[in-house]
XYZ file of C-alpha atoms in Angstrom:
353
model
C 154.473 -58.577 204.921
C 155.511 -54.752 203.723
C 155.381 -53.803 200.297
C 158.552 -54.077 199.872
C 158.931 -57.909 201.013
C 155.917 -58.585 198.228
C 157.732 -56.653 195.264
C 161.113 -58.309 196.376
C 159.523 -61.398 196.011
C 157.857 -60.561 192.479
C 160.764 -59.496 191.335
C 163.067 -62.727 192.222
C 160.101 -64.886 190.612
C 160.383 -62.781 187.094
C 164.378 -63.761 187.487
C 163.777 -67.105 187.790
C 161.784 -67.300 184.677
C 164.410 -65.311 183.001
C 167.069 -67.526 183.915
C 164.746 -70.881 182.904
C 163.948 -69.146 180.027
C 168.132 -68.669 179.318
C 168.830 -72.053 180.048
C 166.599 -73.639 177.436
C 167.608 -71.105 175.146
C 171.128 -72.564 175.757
C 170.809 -76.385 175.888
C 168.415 -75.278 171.895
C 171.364 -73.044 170.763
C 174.375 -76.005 171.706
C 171.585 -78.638 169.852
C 171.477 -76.926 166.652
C 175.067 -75.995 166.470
C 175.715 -79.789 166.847
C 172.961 -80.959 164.292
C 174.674 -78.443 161.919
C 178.304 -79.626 162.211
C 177.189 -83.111 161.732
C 175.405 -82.648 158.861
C 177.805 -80.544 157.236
C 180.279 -82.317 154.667
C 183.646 -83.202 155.025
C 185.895 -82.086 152.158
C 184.435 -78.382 152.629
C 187.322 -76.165 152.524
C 185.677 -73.068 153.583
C 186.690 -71.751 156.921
C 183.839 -72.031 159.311
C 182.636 -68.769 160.545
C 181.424 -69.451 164.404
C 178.498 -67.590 165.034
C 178.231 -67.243 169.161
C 174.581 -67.507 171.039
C 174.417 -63.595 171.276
C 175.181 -63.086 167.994
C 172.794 -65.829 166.461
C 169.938 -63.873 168.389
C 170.852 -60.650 167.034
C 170.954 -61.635 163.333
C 167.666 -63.663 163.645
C 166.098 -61.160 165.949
C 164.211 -64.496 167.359
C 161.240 -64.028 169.788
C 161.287 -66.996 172.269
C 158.419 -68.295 173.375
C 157.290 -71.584 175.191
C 157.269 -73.470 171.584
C 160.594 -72.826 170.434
C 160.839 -75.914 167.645
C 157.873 -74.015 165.481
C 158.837 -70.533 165.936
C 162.934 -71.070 165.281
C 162.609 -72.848 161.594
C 159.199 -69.890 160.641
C 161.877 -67.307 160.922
C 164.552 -69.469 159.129
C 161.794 -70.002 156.037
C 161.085 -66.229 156.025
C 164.889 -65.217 155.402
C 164.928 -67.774 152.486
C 161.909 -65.999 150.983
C 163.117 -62.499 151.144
C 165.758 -63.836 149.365
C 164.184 -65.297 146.671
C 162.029 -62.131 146.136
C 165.110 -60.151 145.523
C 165.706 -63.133 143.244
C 162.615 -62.328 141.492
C 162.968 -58.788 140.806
C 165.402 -59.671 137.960
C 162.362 -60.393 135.647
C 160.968 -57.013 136.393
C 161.902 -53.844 134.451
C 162.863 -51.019 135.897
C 159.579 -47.941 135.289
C 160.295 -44.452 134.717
C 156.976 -43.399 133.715
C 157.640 -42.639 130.350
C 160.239 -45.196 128.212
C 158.016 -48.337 129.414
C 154.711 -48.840 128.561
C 152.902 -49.667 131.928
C 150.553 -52.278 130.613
C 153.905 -54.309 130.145
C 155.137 -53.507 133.587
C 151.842 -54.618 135.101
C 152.043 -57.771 133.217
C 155.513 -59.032 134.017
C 154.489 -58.233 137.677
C 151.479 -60.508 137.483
C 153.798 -62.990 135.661
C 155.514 -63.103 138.802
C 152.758 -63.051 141.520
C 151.052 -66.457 139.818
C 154.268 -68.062 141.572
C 154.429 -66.670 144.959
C 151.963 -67.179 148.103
C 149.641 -63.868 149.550
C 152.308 -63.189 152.353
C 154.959 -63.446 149.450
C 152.666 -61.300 147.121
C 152.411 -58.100 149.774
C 156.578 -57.826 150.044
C 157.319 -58.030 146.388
C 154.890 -55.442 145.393
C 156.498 -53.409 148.233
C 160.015 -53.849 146.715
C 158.708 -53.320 143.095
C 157.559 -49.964 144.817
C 160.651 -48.973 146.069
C 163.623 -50.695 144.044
C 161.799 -50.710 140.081
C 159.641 -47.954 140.085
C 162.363 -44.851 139.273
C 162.964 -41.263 138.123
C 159.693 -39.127 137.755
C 157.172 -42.564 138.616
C 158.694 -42.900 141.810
C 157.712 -38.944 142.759
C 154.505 -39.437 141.599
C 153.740 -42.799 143.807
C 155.047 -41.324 147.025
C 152.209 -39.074 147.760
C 149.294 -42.043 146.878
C 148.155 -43.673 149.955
C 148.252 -47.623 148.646
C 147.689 -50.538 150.550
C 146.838 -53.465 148.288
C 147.535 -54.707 145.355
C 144.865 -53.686 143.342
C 145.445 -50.381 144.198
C 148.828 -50.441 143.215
C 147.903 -51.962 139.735
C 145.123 -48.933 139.626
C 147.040 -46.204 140.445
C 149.797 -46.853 137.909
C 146.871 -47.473 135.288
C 145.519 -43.848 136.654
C 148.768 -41.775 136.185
C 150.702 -43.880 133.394
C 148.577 -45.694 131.723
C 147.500 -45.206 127.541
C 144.285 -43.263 128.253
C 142.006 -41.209 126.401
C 142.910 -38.581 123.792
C 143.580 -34.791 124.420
C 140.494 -33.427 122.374
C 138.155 -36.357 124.470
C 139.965 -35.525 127.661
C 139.055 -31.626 127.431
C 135.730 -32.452 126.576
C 135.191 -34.336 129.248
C 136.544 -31.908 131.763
C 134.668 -29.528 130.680
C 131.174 -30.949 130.850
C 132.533 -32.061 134.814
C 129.830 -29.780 136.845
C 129.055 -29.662 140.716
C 125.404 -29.854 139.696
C 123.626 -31.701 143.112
C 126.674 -33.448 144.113
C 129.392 -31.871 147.159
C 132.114 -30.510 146.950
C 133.806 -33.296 147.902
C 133.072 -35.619 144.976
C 133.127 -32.815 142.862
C 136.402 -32.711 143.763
C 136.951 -36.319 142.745
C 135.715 -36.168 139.338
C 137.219 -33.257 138.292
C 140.454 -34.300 139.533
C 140.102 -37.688 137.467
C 139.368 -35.540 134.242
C 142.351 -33.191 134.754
C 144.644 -36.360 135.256
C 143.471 -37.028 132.136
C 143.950 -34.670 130.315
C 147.838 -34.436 132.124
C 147.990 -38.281 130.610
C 146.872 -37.326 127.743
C 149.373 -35.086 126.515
C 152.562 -36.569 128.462
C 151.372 -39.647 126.487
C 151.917 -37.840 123.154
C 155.186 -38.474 121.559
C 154.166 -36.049 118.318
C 155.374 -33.293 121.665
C 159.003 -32.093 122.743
C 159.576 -32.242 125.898
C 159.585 -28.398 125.943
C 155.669 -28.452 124.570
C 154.982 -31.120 126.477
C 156.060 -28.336 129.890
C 154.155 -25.816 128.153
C 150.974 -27.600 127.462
C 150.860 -29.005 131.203
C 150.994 -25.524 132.713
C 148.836 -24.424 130.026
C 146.180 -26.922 130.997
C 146.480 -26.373 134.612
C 145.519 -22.714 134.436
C 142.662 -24.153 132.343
C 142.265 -27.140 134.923
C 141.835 -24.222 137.402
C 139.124 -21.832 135.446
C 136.629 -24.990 134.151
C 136.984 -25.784 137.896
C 135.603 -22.655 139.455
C 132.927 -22.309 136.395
C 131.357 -25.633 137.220
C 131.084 -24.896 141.125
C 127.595 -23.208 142.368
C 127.009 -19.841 141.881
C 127.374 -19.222 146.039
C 130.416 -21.369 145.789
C 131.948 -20.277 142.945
C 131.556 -16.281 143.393
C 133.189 -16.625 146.622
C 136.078 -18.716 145.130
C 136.540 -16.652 142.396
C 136.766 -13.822 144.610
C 140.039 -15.092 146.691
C 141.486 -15.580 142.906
C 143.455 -19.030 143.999
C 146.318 -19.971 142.237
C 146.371 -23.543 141.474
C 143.651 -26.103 141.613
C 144.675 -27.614 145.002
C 143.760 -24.696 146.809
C 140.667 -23.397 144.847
C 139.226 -27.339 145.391
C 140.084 -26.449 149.433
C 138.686 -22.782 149.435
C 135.620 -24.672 148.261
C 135.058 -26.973 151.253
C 135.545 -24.240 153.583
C 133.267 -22.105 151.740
C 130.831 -25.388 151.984
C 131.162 -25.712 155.161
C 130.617 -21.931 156.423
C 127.485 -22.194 154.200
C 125.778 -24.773 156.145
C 126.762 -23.382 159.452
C 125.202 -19.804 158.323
C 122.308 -22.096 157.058
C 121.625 -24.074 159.851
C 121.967 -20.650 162.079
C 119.195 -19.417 160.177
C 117.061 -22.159 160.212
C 117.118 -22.536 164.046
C 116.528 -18.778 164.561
C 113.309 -19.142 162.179
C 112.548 -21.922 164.009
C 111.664 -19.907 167.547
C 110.578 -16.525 165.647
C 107.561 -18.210 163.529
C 105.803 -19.348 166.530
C 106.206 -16.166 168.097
C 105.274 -13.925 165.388
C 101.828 -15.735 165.278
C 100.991 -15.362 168.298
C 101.479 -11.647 167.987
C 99.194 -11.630 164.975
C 96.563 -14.004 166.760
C 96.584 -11.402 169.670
C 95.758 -8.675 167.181
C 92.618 -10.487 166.058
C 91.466 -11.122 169.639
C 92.182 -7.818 171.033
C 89.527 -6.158 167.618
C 86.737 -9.031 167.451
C 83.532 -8.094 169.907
C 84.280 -4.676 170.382
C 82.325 -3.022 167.695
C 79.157 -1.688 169.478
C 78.207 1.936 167.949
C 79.994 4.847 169.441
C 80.404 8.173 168.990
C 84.214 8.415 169.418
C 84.750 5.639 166.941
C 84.552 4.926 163.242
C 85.102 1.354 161.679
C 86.613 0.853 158.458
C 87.757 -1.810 156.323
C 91.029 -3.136 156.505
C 93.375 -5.458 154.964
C 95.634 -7.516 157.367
C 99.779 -7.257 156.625
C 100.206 -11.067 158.035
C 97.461 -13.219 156.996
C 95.846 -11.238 153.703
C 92.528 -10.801 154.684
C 89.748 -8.045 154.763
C 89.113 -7.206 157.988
C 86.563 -4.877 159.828
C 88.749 -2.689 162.226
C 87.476 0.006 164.657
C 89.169 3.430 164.904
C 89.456 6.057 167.701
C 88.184 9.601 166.337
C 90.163 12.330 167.858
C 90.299 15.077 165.392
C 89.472 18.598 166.742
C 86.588 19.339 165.083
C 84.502 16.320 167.218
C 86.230 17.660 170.116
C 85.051 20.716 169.919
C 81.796 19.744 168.554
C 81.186 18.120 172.166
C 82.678 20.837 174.270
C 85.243 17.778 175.642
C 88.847 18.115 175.997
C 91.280 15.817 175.103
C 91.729 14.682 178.505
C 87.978 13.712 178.997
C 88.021 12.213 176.068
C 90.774 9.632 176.864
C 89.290 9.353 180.489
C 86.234 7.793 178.612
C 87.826 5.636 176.206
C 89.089 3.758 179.081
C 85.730 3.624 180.803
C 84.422 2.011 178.215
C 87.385 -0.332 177.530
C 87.354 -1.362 181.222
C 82.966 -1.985 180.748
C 83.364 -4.255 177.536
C 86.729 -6.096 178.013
C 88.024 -5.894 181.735
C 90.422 -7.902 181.605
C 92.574 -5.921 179.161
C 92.970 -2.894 181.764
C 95.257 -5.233 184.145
C-alpha cells in the first residue's frame, strides 16, 4: 500500500465521522424543535420566528461532543445568566471618580455579589469594569493589570478612595528613603506615597478645579525631587545628572543605573579574585629569593628594610657598586659583575637557570 492509498483511506474515515457526527446533530436539532412546539401554548399570537439548524449553531456557537444532552442545556443556562447580570447592573451606580464616594460603589457591588455564584461573580465585576466605571475612573483603571476581585476592590480603594490628609501625605513621602532596600521596592513605596498625596488633594473639595491642576503638577515636580534625594548617593548623583523629567523615568534611570552597578561590581570582584593570589606569590618569591644569602662580603652591605606588602622589618642585602670601592680594588665594573654571578651560581644554583 503507497502513501497515498493510506492517507486516502484516513481521510474517508475522518468523513465518516463527520457525517455520523451530522446526522446525530440532525435527528437532536428535529427533537428539540418538536419538544418546543409542543410545549408552546396555543392562543400565542406572536408569529413564530423559525430558526434553521445552521442558524441555531451559529447563535449558540455549540461545541458538539459525544454527550450532547449535558453540553446543549450548559450553554442554554449560561445565556440566561449573562442576561440577568445585565439585569443586575441596574442597582449599580455609574463611578466617575469624583461625584461618588467609592466606599458606596464598593458596597452596592458587594450587595450584589452575596447573590450570584463565583463563575457569576468574575463576569459582573468585568462588566462593572467596563459599562459603570466612566469619565476620568475609567482612564485610570485601564493601565492596572487586575485579575481578581480583590484587586479590583483594592485598586479603586488605592486611587479613589478617602485617604490620608495632604500635610500627613507629604510627610510621609518625604521620610520614603532607599535606605537597604532596591530600587525596585523603593520604587513601590514611593509610588504609594505620591498616590497619596495625588488622593489627597483631588479629594479636597475646599480646591477649584483650577488649584486642584496646579497643585497636582506642583506635587509631581516635588514627587520627582524627594525621589532622587532619597536614592543612594551612587544612584542618585548619576540620576540627578541625566536631570529626568517626570518620576516615571527617573524611577527607570534608576534600575538601569542599578543594574550597570552590579555588573561593574561583579567585574571587579572576579578580576580581584585571580590578581590576589598572584600578587602573593610575587611577594612570597621576594622573601625566598633574600633569606640564606647573607654570608659577609665585600661587595655587599645589608640594611634594614621595611616590606611595601606585608609591613614588616626586614634584613635585606645590597650590591655596593659605587666608584670609590671600585677603584679601591683596582676591579672594573665588568669584573665586578662577573663575580657577583660566581657567587650567586656557588650559594643558590638554581637561580642562574
Amino acid at each position: 500500500m503507497t502513501e497515498i492509498e493510506r492517507f486516502s483511506e484516513v481521510i474517508s474515515g475522518k468523513i465518516d465521522q463527520l457525517c455520523s457526527i451530522m446526522s446525530k446533530l440532525n435527528s437532536r436539532i428535529t427533537t428539540l424543535e418538536s419538544e418546543r412546539n409542543i410545549n408552546e401554548p396555543r392562543t400565542s399570537t406572536l408569529p413564530e420566528q423559525r430558526v434553521g439548524p445552521v442558524d441555531n449553531l451559529i447563535d449558540q456557537k455549540v461545541d458538539i461532543t459525544e454527550d450532547e444532552e449535558e453540553s446543549i442545556p450548559s450553554i442554554n443556562s449560561r445565556g440566561v445568566n449573562i442576561r440577568n447580570l445585565r439585569e443586575h447592573l441596574h442597582f449599580v451606580h455609574d463611578f466617575d471618580g469624583k461625584s461618588t464616594s467609592v466606599e458606596g460603589f464598593i458596597a452596592e457591588i458587594k450587595a450584589v455579589l452575596t447573590t450570584l455564584s463565583a463563575e457569576e461573580k468574575n463576569l459582573f465585576i468585568k462588566l462593572v469594569r467596563t459599562q459603570k466605571i466612566i469619565g476620568e475612573g475609567r482612564s485610570t483603571l485601564d493601565g492596572c493589570d487586575i485579575r481578581t476581585i480583590e484587586e479590583f476592590i483594592e485598586t479603586l480603594r488605592l486611587y479613589f478612595g478617602d485617604g490620608k490628609t495632604l500635610s500627613s501625605s507629604r510627610m510621609d513621602r518625604s521620610k520614603c528613603i532607599q535606605g537597604r532596600d532596591t530600587v525596585l521596592m523603593y520604587n513601590k513605596r514611593f509610588t504609594t506615597a505620591q498616590l497619596d498625596v495625588r488622593r489627597a488633594i483631588i479629594n479636597d473639595s475646599s480646591l477649584s478645579t483650577m488649584h486642584k491642576r496646579f497643585s497636582l503638577s506642583d506635587e509631581d515636580r516635588h514627587g520627582l525631587t524627594e525621589y532622587i534625594c532619597g536614592l543612594n548617593e551612587y544612584i542618585r548623583i548619576a540620576v540627578r545628572a541625566c536631570r529626568p523629567e517626570s518620576l516615571k523615568k527617573a524611577q527607570s534611570l534608576a534600575l538601569d543605573i542599578e543594574r550597570e552597578e552590579k555588573l561593574a561590581r561583579s567585574a571587579y570582584d572576579q578580576v580581584n579574585r585571580y590578581s590576589a593570589p598572584q600578587i602573593n606569590r610575587n611577594h612570597n618569591m621576594n622573601i625566598n629569593h633574600n633569606r640564606g644569602i647573607d654570608k659577609p662580603n665585600s661587595l655587599y652591605r645589608y640594611e634594614i628594610l621595611t616590606c611595601k606588602e606585608c609591613n614588616k622589618i626586614r634584613k635585606v642585602r645590597v650590591l655596593k657598586l659605587n666608584v670609590s670601592h671600585v677603584e679601591a680594588h683596582s676591579i672594573s665594573l665588568t669584573s665586578v659583575r662577573n663575580e657577583i654571578f660566581k657567587q650567586q651560581a656557588s650559594i643558590a644554583p638554581h637561580r642562574t637557570m
